[in-house]
PDB file of C-alpha atoms in Angstrom:
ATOM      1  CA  UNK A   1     209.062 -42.735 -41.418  1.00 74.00           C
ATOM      2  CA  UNK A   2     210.786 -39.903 -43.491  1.00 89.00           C
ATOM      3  CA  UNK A   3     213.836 -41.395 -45.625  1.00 92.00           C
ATOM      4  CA  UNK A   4     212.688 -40.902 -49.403  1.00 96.00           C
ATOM      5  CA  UNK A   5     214.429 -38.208 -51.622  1.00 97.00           C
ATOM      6  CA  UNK A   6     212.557 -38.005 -54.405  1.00 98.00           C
ATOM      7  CA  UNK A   7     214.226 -37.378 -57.907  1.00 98.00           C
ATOM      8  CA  UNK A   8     212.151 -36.045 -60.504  1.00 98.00           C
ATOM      9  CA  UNK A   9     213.916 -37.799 -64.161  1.00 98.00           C
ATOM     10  CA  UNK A  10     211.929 -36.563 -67.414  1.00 98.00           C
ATOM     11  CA  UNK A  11     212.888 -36.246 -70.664  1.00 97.00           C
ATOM     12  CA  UNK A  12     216.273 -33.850 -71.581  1.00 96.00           C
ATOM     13  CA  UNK A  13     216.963 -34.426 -67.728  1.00 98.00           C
ATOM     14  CA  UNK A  14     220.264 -32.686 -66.884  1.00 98.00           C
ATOM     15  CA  UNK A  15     222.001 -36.021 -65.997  1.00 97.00           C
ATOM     16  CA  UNK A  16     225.521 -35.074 -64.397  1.00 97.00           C
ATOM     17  CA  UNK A  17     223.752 -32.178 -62.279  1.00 97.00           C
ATOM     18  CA  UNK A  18     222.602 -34.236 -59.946  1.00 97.00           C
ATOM     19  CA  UNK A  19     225.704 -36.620 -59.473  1.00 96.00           C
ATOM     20  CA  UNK A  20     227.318 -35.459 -56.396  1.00 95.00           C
ATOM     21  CA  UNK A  21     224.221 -34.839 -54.640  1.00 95.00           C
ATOM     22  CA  UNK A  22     222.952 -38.759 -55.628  1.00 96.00           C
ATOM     23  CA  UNK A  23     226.247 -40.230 -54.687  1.00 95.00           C
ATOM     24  CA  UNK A  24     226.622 -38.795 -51.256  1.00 94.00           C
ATOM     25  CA  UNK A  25     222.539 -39.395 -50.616  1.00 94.00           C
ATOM     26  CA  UNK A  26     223.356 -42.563 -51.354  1.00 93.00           C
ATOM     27  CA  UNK A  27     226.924 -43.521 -49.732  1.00 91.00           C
ATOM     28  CA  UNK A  28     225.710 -41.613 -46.935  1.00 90.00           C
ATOM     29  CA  UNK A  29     229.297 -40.709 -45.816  1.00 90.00           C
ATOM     30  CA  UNK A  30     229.052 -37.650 -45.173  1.00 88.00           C
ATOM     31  CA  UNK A  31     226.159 -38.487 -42.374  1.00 87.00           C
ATOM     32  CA  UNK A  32     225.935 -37.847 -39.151  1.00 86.00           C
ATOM     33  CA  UNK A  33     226.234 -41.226 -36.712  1.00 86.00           C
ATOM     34  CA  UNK A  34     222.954 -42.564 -36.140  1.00 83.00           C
ATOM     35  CA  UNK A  35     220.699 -40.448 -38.794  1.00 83.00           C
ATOM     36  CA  UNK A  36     218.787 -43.266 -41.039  1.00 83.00           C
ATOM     37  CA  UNK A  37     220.178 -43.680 -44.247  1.00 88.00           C
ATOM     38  CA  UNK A  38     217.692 -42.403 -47.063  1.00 94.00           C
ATOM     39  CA  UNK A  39     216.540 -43.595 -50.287  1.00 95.00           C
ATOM     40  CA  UNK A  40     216.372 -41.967 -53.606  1.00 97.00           C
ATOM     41  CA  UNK A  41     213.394 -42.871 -55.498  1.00 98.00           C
ATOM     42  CA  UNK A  42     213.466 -41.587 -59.237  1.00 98.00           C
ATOM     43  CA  UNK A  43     209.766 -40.618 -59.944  1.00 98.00           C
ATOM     44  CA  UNK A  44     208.427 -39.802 -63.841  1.00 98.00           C
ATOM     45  CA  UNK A  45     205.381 -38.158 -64.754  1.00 97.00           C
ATOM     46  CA  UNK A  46     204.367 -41.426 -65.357  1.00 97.00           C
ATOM     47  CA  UNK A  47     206.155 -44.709 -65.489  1.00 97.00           C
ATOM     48  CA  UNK A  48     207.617 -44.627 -69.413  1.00 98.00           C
ATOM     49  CA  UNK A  49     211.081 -44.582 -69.785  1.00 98.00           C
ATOM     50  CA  UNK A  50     212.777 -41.526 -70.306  1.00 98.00           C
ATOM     51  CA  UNK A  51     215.895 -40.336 -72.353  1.00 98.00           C
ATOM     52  CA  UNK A  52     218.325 -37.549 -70.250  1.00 98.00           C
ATOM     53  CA  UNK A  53     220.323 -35.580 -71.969  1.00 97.00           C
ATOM     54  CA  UNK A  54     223.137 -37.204 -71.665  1.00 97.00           C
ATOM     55  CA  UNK A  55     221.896 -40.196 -73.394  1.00 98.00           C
ATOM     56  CA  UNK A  56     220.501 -42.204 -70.398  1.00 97.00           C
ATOM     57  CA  UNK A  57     217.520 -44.092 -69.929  1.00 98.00           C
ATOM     58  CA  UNK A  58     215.843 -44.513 -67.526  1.00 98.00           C
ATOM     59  CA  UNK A  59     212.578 -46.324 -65.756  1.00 98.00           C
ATOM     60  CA  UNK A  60     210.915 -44.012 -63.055  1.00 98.00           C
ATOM     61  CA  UNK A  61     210.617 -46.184 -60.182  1.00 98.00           C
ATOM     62  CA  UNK A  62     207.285 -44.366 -59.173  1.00 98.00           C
ATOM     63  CA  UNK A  63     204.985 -41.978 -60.679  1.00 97.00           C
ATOM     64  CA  UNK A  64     204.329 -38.739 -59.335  1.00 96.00           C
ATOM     65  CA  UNK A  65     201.062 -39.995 -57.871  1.00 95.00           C
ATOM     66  CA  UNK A  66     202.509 -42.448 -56.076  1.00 97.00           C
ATOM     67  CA  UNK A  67     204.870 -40.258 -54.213  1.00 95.00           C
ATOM     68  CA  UNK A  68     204.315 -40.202 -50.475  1.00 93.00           C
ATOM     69  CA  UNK A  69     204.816 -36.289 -48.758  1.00 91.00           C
ATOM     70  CA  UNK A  70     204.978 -38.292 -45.519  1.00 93.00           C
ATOM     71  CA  UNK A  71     207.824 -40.002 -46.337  1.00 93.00           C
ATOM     72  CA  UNK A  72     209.513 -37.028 -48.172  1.00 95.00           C
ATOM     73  CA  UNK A  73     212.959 -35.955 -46.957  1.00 96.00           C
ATOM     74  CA  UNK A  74     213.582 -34.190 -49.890  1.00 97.00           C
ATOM     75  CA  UNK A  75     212.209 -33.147 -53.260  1.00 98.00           C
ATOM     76  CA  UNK A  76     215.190 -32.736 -56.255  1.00 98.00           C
ATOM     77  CA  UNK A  77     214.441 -30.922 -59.408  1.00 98.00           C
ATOM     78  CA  UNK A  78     217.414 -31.518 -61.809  1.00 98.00           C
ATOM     79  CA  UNK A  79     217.808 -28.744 -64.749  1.00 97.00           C
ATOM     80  CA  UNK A  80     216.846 -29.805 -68.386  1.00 97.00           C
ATOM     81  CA  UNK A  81     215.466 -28.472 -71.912  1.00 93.00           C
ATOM     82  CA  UNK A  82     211.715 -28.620 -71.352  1.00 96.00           C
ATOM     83  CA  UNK A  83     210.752 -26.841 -67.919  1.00 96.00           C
ATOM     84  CA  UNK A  84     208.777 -24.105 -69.955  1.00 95.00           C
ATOM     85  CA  UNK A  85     206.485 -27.073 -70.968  1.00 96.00           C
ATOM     86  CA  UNK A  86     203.093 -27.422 -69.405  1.00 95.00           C
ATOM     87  CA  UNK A  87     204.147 -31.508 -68.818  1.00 96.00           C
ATOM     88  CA  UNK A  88     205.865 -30.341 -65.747  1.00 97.00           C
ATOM     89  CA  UNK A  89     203.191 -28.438 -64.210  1.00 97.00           C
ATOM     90  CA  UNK A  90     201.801 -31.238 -62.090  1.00 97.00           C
ATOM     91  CA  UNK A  91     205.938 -31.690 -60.495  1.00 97.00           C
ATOM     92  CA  UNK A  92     205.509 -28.082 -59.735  1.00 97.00           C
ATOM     93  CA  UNK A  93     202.555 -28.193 -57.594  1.00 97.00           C
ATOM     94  CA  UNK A  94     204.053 -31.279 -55.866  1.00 96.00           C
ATOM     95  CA  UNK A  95     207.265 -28.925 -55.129  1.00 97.00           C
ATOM     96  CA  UNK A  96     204.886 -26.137 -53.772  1.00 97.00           C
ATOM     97  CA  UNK A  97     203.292 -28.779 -52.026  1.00 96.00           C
ATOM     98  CA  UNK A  98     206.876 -29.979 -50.170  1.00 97.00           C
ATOM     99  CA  UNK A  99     207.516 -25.737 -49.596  1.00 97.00           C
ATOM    100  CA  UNK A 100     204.631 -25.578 -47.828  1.00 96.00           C
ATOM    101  CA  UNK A 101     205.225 -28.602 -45.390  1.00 96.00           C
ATOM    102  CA  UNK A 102     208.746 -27.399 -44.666  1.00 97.00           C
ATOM    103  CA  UNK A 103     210.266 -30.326 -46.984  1.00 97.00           C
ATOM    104  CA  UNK A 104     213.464 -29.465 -48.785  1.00 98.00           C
ATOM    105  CA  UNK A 105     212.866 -29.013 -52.575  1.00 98.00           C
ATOM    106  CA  UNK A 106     215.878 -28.747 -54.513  1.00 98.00           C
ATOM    107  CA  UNK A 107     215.953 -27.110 -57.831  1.00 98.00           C
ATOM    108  CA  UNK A 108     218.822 -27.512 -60.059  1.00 97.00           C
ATOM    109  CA  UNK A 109     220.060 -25.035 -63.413  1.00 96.00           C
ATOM    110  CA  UNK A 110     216.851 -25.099 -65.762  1.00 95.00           C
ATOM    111  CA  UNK A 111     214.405 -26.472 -62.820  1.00 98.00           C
ATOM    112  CA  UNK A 112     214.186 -22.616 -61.506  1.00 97.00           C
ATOM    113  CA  UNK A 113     212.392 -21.381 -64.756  1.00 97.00           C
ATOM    114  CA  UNK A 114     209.460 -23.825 -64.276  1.00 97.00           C
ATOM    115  CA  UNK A 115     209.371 -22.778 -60.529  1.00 98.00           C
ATOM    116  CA  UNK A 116     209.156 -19.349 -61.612  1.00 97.00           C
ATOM    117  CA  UNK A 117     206.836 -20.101 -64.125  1.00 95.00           C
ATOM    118  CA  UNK A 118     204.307 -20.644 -61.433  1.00 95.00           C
ATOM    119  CA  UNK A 119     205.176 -17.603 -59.014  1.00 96.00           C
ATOM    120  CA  UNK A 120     207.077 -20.193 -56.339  1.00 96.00           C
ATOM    121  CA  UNK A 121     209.705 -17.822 -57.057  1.00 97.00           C
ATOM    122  CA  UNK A 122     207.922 -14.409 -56.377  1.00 96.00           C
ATOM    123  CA  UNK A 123     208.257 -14.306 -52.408  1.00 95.00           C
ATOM    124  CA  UNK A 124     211.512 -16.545 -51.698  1.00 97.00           C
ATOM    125  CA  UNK A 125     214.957 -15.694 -51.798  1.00 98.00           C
ATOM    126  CA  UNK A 126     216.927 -18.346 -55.286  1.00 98.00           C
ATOM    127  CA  UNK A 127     219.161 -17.714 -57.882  1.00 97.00           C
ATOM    128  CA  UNK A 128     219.232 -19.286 -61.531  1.00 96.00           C
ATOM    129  CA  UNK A 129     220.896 -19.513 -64.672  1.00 92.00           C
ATOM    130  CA  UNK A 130     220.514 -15.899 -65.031  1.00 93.00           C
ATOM    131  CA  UNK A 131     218.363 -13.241 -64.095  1.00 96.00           C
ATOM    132  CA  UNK A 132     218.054 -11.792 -67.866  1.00 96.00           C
ATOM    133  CA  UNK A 133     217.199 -14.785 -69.715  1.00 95.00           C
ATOM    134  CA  UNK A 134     215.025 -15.375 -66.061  1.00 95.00           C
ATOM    135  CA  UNK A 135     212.783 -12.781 -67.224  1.00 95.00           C
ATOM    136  CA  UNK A 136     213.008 -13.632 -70.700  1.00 95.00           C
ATOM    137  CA  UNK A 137     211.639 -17.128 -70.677  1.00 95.00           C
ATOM    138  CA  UNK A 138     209.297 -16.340 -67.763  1.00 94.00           C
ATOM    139  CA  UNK A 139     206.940 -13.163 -68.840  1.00 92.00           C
ATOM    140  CA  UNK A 140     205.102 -13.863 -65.387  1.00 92.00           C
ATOM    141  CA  UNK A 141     207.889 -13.700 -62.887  1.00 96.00           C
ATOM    142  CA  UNK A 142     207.981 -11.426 -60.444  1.00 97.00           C
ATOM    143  CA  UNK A 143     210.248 -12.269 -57.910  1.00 97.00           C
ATOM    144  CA  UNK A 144     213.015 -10.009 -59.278  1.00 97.00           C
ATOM    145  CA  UNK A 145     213.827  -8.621 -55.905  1.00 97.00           C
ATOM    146  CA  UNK A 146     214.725 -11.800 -54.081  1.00 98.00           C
ATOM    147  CA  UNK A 147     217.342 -12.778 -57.119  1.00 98.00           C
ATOM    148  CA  UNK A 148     220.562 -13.055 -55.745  1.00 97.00           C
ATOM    149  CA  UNK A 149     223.490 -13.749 -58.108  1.00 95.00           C
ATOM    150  CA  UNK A 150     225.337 -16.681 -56.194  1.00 96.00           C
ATOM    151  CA  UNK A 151     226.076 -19.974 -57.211  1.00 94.00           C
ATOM    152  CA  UNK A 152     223.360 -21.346 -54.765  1.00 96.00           C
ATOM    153  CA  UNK A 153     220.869 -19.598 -52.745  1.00 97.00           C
ATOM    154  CA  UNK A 154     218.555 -21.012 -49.744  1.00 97.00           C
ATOM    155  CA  UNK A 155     215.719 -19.490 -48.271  1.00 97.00           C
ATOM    156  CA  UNK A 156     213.687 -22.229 -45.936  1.00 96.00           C
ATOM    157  CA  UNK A 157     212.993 -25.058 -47.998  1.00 97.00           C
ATOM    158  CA  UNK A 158     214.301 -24.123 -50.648  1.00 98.00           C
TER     159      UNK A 158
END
């Protein structure tokens, strides 16, 4: 049964860009009548607790290799300091893995460089901080063409 929404938490996590979306997973008030209310599940590269940037700790629930794409509704990325860092890597290919299966994967501020780090970016329409600094941080992206310069930008899954 699909109902998880997995929410990747890791170290210099972007805490407060992911509060509206948890709350209304959550509260599920804004749901239709009938749908099955879903769970967030925080998932870590590993279980250790982690430090957001805000200050927060927190204790994964899960690690990644626990995570169940059968169950998965939904795949968040939040934004944060270290998505240039090979740690993530592993998150990414779980997120490529979601693309391909037609689950949402939701990537937040900062969580677009380490998508574009890996070329998920080079065929699919997204946005990000900003193109310039994009290509700065990124030497390997490619997907300059399907930038758009909105505050949010969907294309499929994504």
């Amino acid at each position: 049964m699909k109902n998880k929404v997995y929410l990747y938490v890791f170290d210099t996590m972007a805490d407060w860009e992911i509060g509206y979306l948890s709350t209304e997973i959550n509260s599920g008030r804004y749901y239709k009548k009938g749908l099955m209310p879903l769970k967030i599940v925080t998932v870590g590269i590993n279980k250790n607790p982690i430090t957001t940037m805000g200050g927060l700790e927190i204790l994964p629930e899960i690690e990644l290799k626990e995570c169940s794409i059968e169950e998965t509704v939904a795949f968040i990325l939040p934004g944060g300091n270290t998505w240039t860092d090979a740690i993530h890597t592993p998150i990414i290919r779980m997120a490529e893995e979601c693309l391909e299966k037609g689950i949402v994967v939701g990537a937040i501020c900062g969580a677009t460089i380490g998508l574009a780090m890996e070329g998920v970016l080079n065929k699919r329409a997204h946005t990000s901080n900003d193109l310039g600094y994009l290509k700065m941080v990124c030497p390997s992206y490619a997907g300059e063409k399907y930038y758009k310069q909105e505050y949010a930008v969907t294309d499929r899954s994504l």
